[in-house]
mmCIF file of C-alpha atoms in Angstrom:
data_model
loop_
_atom_site.group_PDB
_atom_site.id
_atom_site.type_symbol
_atom_site.label_atom_id
_atom_site.label_comp_id
_atom_site.label_asym_id
_atom_site.label_seq_id
_atom_site.Cartn_x
_atom_site.Cartn_y
_atom_site.Cartn_z
ATOM 1 C CA GLY C 1 -91.251 45.977 83.544
ATOM 2 C CA GLN C 2 -89.039 44.330 86.089
ATOM 3 C CA ASN C 3 -89.118 40.806 87.446
ATOM 4 C CA ILE C 4 -87.304 40.241 90.728
ATOM 5 C CA ASP C 5 -87.089 36.797 92.291
ATOM 6 C CA GLN C 6 -85.731 35.821 95.664
ATOM 7 C CA PRO C 7 -86.494 32.845 97.898
ATOM 8 C CA THR C 8 -89.403 33.338 100.271
ATOM 9 C CA GLU C 9 -87.760 31.885 103.332
ATOM 10 C CA MET C 10 -84.408 30.547 104.483
ATOM 11 C CA THR C 11 -83.160 29.134 107.752
ATOM 12 C CA ALA C 12 -79.610 28.980 109.066
ATOM 13 C CA THR C 13 -77.682 28.284 112.224
ATOM 14 C CA GLU C 14 -76.036 30.866 114.445
ATOM 15 C CA GLY C 15 -72.378 31.279 113.506
ATOM 16 C CA ALA C 16 -72.860 29.901 109.993
ATOM 17 C CA ILE C 17 -72.769 31.612 106.583
ATOM 18 C CA VAL C 18 -75.854 32.139 104.448
ATOM 19 C CA GLN C 19 -76.234 33.357 100.867
ATOM 20 C CA ILE C 20 -79.487 34.983 99.766
ATOM 21 C CA ASN C 21 -79.895 35.074 95.999
ATOM 22 C CA CYS C 22 -81.760 37.570 93.867
ATOM 23 C CA THR C 23 -82.347 37.296 90.141
ATOM 24 C CA TYR C 24 -83.835 40.026 88.050
ATOM 25 C CA GLN C 25 -84.935 40.848 84.547
ATOM 26 C CA THR C 26 -85.000 44.467 83.524
ATOM 27 C CA SER C 27 -84.637 46.569 80.418
ATOM 28 C CA GLY C 28 -81.888 48.953 81.423
ATOM 29 C CA PHE C 29 -80.143 48.318 84.722
ATOM 30 C CA ASN C 30 -79.067 51.140 86.998
ATOM 31 C CA GLY C 31 -78.193 49.603 90.336
ATOM 32 C CA LEU C 32 -79.243 46.940 92.823
ATOM 33 C CA PHE C 33 -79.972 47.492 96.499
ATOM 34 C CA TRP C 34 -80.223 45.221 99.505
ATOM 35 C CA TYR C 35 -82.255 46.234 102.551
ATOM 36 C CA GLN C 36 -82.788 44.537 105.884
ATOM 37 C CA GLN C 37 -86.168 44.750 107.578
ATOM 38 C CA HIS C 38 -86.865 43.435 111.061
ATOM 39 C CA ALA C 39 -90.463 42.563 111.848
ATOM 40 C CA GLY C 40 -92.482 45.669 112.555
ATOM 41 C CA GLU C 41 -89.643 48.003 111.652
ATOM 42 C CA ALA C 42 -88.569 50.087 108.664
ATOM 43 C CA PRO C 43 -86.188 48.716 106.032
ATOM 44 C CA THR C 44 -82.576 49.752 106.556
ATOM 45 C CA PHE C 45 -80.057 50.113 103.759
ATOM 46 C CA LEU C 46 -77.368 47.428 103.523
ATOM 47 C CA SER C 47 -75.690 47.791 100.142
ATOM 48 C CA TYR C 48 -75.788 49.221 96.651
ATOM 49 C CA ASN C 49 -74.108 47.581 93.628
ATOM 50 C CA VAL C 50 -73.983 49.127 90.203
ATOM 51 C CA LEU C 51 -70.821 47.460 88.857
ATOM 52 C CA ASP C 52 -70.006 43.746 88.710
ATOM 53 C CA GLY C 53 -68.184 42.231 91.619
ATOM 54 C CA LEU C 54 -68.195 41.813 95.333
ATOM 55 C CA GLU C 55 -68.634 44.620 97.859
ATOM 56 C CA GLU C 56 -67.749 43.775 101.428
ATOM 57 C CA LYS C 57 -69.002 45.577 104.505
ATOM 58 C CA GLY C 58 -68.106 43.838 107.716
ATOM 59 C CA ARG C 59 -70.068 40.604 108.068
ATOM 60 C CA PHE C 60 -72.199 41.433 105.022
ATOM 61 C CA SER C 61 -71.114 41.231 101.382
ATOM 62 C CA SER C 62 -73.088 41.795 98.205
ATOM 63 C CA PHE C 63 -72.245 40.464 94.759
ATOM 64 C CA LEU C 64 -73.527 41.527 91.362
ATOM 65 C CA SER C 65 -73.324 40.010 87.872
ATOM 66 C CA ARG C 66 -75.093 42.268 85.423
ATOM 67 C CA SER C 67 -74.717 39.873 82.487
ATOM 68 C CA LYS C 68 -76.494 37.148 84.464
ATOM 69 C CA GLY C 69 -79.072 39.408 86.117
ATOM 70 C CA TYR C 70 -77.967 38.011 89.443
ATOM 71 C CA SER C 71 -76.993 39.224 92.867
ATOM 72 C CA TYR C 72 -76.469 37.664 96.247
ATOM 73 C CA LEU C 73 -76.174 38.892 99.795
ATOM 74 C CA LEU C 74 -73.713 36.930 101.910
ATOM 75 C CA LEU C 75 -74.031 37.021 105.678
ATOM 76 C CA LYS C 76 -71.139 35.605 107.702
ATOM 77 C CA GLU C 77 -70.899 34.663 111.383
ATOM 78 C CA LEU C 78 -74.663 34.727 111.674
ATOM 79 C CA GLN C 79 -76.164 36.140 114.821
ATOM 80 C CA MET C 80 -79.697 35.749 116.169
ATOM 81 C CA LYS C 81 -80.321 39.434 115.466
ATOM 82 C CA ASP C 82 -79.811 38.756 111.747
ATOM 83 C CA SER C 83 -83.249 37.108 111.703
ATOM 84 C CA ALA C 84 -85.123 39.514 109.436
ATOM 85 C CA SER C 85 -86.500 39.977 105.957
ATOM 86 C CA TYR C 86 -83.936 40.847 103.266
ATOM 87 C CA LEU C 87 -85.223 42.886 100.347
ATOM 88 C CA CYS C 88 -83.585 43.041 96.940
ATOM 89 C CA ALA C 89 -84.446 46.100 94.838
ATOM 90 C CA VAL C 90 -83.479 47.012 91.280
ATOM 91 C CA ARG C 91 -83.332 50.439 89.717
ATOM 92 C CA LYS C 92 -83.569 50.885 85.989
ATOM 93 C CA THR C 93 -82.416 53.575 83.616
ATOM 94 C CA GLY C 94 -84.761 55.887 81.819
ATOM 95 C CA GLY C 95 -85.718 58.800 84.023
ATOM 96 C CA SER C 96 -87.168 57.156 87.101
ATOM 97 C CA TYR C 97 -84.794 56.674 90.001
ATOM 98 C CA ILE C 98 -87.214 54.600 91.967
ATOM 99 C CA PRO C 99 -86.157 51.026 92.698
ATOM 100 C CA THR C 100 -88.554 48.109 92.326
ATOM 101 C CA PHE C 101 -88.518 45.775 95.304
ATOM 102 C CA GLY C 102 -88.672 42.012 95.396
ATOM 103 C CA ARG C 103 -90.971 40.393 97.920
ATOM 104 C CA GLY C 104 -88.151 39.730 100.334
ATOM 105 C CA THR C 105 -86.513 36.680 101.859
ATOM 106 C CA SER C 106 -87.388 35.897 105.457
ATOM 107 C CA LEU C 107 -84.240 34.621 107.185
ATOM 108 C CA ILE C 108 -84.613 32.670 110.406
ATOM 109 C CA VAL C 109 -81.454 32.148 112.431
ATOM 110 C CA HIS C 110 -81.682 29.440 115.079
ATOM 111 C CA PRO C 111 -79.246 28.520 117.854
ATOM 112 C CA LYS K 1 -79.265 63.979 112.877
ATOM 113 C CA ALA K 2 -82.881 62.959 113.402
ATOM 114 C CA GLY K 3 -84.194 60.208 111.173
ATOM 115 C CA VAL K 4 -87.311 60.135 109.036
ATOM 116 C CA THR K 5 -90.433 60.561 111.135
ATOM 117 C CA GLN K 6 -93.953 59.520 110.260
ATOM 118 C CA THR K 7 -97.201 60.322 111.974
ATOM 119 C CA PRO K 8 -99.379 58.787 113.090
ATOM 120 C CA ARG K 9 -97.797 55.399 113.729
ATOM 121 C CA TYR K 10 -101.084 53.540 113.889
ATOM 122 C CA LEU K 11 -104.483 54.362 112.478
ATOM 123 C CA ILE K 12 -107.828 52.601 112.296
ATOM 124 C CA LYS K 13 -110.397 53.854 109.813
ATOM 125 C CA THR K 14 -113.622 52.547 108.334
ATOM 126 C CA ARG K 15 -114.425 51.963 104.694
ATOM 127 C CA GLY K 16 -115.340 55.107 102.804
ATOM 128 C CA GLN K 17 -113.401 57.448 105.062
ATOM 129 C CA GLN K 18 -110.307 59.331 104.052
ATOM 130 C CA VAL K 19 -106.926 59.520 105.739
ATOM 131 C CA THR K 20 -103.879 61.786 105.671
ATOM 132 C CA LEU K 21 -100.435 60.526 106.613
ATOM 133 C CA SER K 22 -97.456 62.745 107.285
ATOM 134 C CA CYS K 23 -93.723 62.306 106.704
ATOM 135 C CA SER K 24 -90.833 64.527 107.786
ATOM 136 C CA PRO K 25 -87.594 63.672 105.951
ATOM 137 C CA ILE K 26 -84.095 63.874 107.302
ATOM 138 C CA SER K 27 -82.925 67.470 107.464
ATOM 139 C CA GLY K 28 -81.410 68.464 104.129
ATOM 140 C CA HIS K 29 -83.113 65.680 102.187
ATOM 141 C CA ARG K 30 -85.281 66.974 99.395
ATOM 142 C CA SER K 31 -86.647 63.762 97.903
ATOM 143 C CA VAL K 32 -89.483 61.895 99.589
ATOM 144 C CA SER K 33 -90.941 58.630 98.320
ATOM 145 C CA TRP K 34 -93.975 56.752 99.569
ATOM 146 C CA TYR K 35 -94.449 52.994 99.540
ATOM 147 C CA GLN K 36 -97.224 50.600 100.482
ATOM 148 C CA GLN K 37 -96.178 47.328 102.075
ATOM 149 C CA THR K 38 -98.494 44.329 102.384
ATOM 150 C CA PRO K 39 -97.691 40.656 103.039
ATOM 151 C CA GLY K 40 -99.077 39.654 99.645
ATOM 152 C CA GLN K 41 -97.578 42.315 97.391
ATOM 153 C CA GLY K 42 -94.430 43.324 99.229
ATOM 154 C CA LEU K 43 -93.137 46.880 98.985
ATOM 155 C CA GLN K 44 -94.835 48.840 96.202
ATOM 156 C CA PHE K 45 -93.959 52.354 95.100
ATOM 157 C CA LEU K 46 -96.702 54.977 95.351
ATOM 158 C CA PHE K 47 -95.066 58.287 94.378
ATOM 159 C CA GLU K 48 -91.999 60.435 94.737
ATOM 160 C CA TYR K 49 -91.741 64.146 95.429
ATOM 161 C CA PHE K 50 -88.775 66.394 94.872
ATOM 162 C CA SER K 51 -88.801 70.151 95.338
ATOM 163 C CA GLU K 52 -92.575 70.162 95.874
ATOM 164 C CA THR K 53 -93.225 68.427 92.553
ATOM 165 C CA GLN K 54 -94.378 64.886 91.970
ATOM 166 C CA ARG K 55 -91.597 63.359 89.882
ATOM 167 C CA ASN K 56 -92.697 59.750 89.661
ATOM 168 C CA LYS K 57 -95.901 57.831 90.266
ATOM 169 C CA GLY K 58 -96.582 54.156 90.796
ATOM 170 C CA ASN K 59 -99.496 52.126 89.582
ATOM 171 C CA PHE K 60 -102.117 53.098 92.152
ATOM 172 C CA PRO K 61 -105.620 54.528 91.648
ATOM 173 C CA GLY K 62 -106.326 58.235 91.850
ATOM 174 C CA ARG K 63 -107.664 57.802 95.388
ATOM 175 C CA PHE K 64 -104.029 57.931 96.439
ATOM 176 C CA SER K 65 -102.528 61.388 96.280
ATOM 177 C CA GLY K 66 -99.760 63.322 97.897
ATOM 178 C CA ARG K 67 -97.987 66.614 98.170
ATOM 179 C CA GLN K 68 -94.743 68.097 99.391
ATOM 180 C CA PHE K 69 -94.246 71.362 101.181
ATOM 181 C CA SER K 70 -91.441 73.900 100.862
ATOM 182 C CA ASN K 71 -89.715 72.441 103.943
ATOM 183 C CA SER K 72 -89.695 69.018 102.190
ATOM 184 C CA ARG K 73 -92.273 67.539 104.549
ATOM 185 C CA SER K 74 -94.750 65.398 102.675
ATOM 186 C CA GLU K 75 -98.274 64.166 103.139
ATOM 187 C CA MET K 76 -100.189 61.422 101.401
ATOM 188 C CA ASN K 77 -103.936 61.169 101.293
ATOM 189 C CA VAL K 78 -106.142 58.196 100.599
ATOM 190 C CA SER K 79 -109.801 58.925 99.917
ATOM 191 C CA THR K 80 -112.758 56.544 99.966
ATOM 192 C CA LEU K 81 -110.833 53.897 101.890
ATOM 193 C CA GLU K 82 -111.223 50.246 100.954
ATOM 194 C CA LEU K 83 -110.451 47.160 103.026
ATOM 195 C CA GLY K 84 -107.541 46.413 100.690
ATOM 196 C CA ASP K 85 -105.875 49.673 101.664
ATOM 197 C CA SER K 86 -104.927 48.138 105.005
ATOM 198 C CA ALA K 87 -101.135 48.146 104.920
ATOM 199 C CA LEU K 88 -97.942 49.614 106.288
ATOM 200 C CA TYR K 89 -97.248 52.931 104.560
ATOM 201 C CA LEU K 90 -93.576 53.768 104.461
ATOM 202 C CA CYS K 91 -91.944 57.032 103.615
ATOM 203 C CA ALA K 92 -88.315 57.231 102.511
ATOM 204 C CA SER K 93 -86.109 60.258 102.059
ATOM 205 C CA SER K 94 -82.909 60.830 100.155
ATOM 206 C CA THR K 95 -80.697 63.749 99.274
ATOM 207 C CA GLY K 96 -82.094 63.890 95.763
ATOM 208 C CA GLN K 97 -83.231 61.924 92.780
ATOM 209 C CA GLY K 98 -80.794 59.223 91.835
ATOM 210 C CA ALA K 99 -79.326 59.002 95.310
ATOM 211 C CA SER K 100 -77.888 55.594 96.041
ATOM 212 C CA GLU K 101 -79.420 55.388 99.496
ATOM 213 C CA GLN K 102 -82.917 55.923 100.806
ATOM 214 C CA TYR K 103 -83.687 56.219 104.497
ATOM 215 C CA PHE K 104 -87.010 54.801 105.584
ATOM 216 C CA GLY K 105 -89.260 56.027 108.336
ATOM 217 C CA PRO K 106 -90.924 53.654 110.811
ATOM 218 C CA GLY K 107 -94.150 53.638 108.815
ATOM 219 C CA THR K 108 -97.824 54.181 109.521
ATOM 220 C CA ARG K 109 -99.845 51.015 110.079
ATOM 221 C CA LEU K 110 -103.301 51.674 108.569
ATOM 222 C CA THR K 111 -106.144 49.291 109.298
ATOM 223 C CA VAL K 112 -109.401 49.720 107.405
ATOM 224 C CA THR K 113 -112.442 47.994 108.897
#
């Protein structure tokens, strides 16, 4: 099976930087996703990492270390609208392309 | 391009009833996946359909079933509803199996009383 751990809740200040960690254990890794989900809305895709390293997309960056079973999502220049749940999801090899989701990290950005 | 649409958005049912939820994927997307989201369990995979065939199934009882039509629209059915089935049911579409990006619909909020 897959074990995905991420903190339940984090708080940060507007304009700051926050790093949301995700650790996973899986037999056969085939990609890691990050999604953002505002309360009452559908998850929206943020990033996909399959190779080690940092992928940058505007204010958001995602890092992956396959050997450590570790990823993080880095949010810079935080805005109030970044208050949301951030979901880490891992896809494994072996026929199924369906990712398994962590329980999400609720990020609260305050002024 | 229109996004993924789900109907209905909200539904209230009583225990023992059955319910059918509908999902229309993004035009051109042939893979549709269904998820159940609850505060306690997070986002859990129900099943995936591709080209009218169920390709993958999550760990849910047989009361949960689904199908996909030739136009890629999908429906899921839950029979003999239980209180624990109260959840947000999300549908996601992608171009095909193995796609790196899934697009989620707004979900159907099901409340079982």
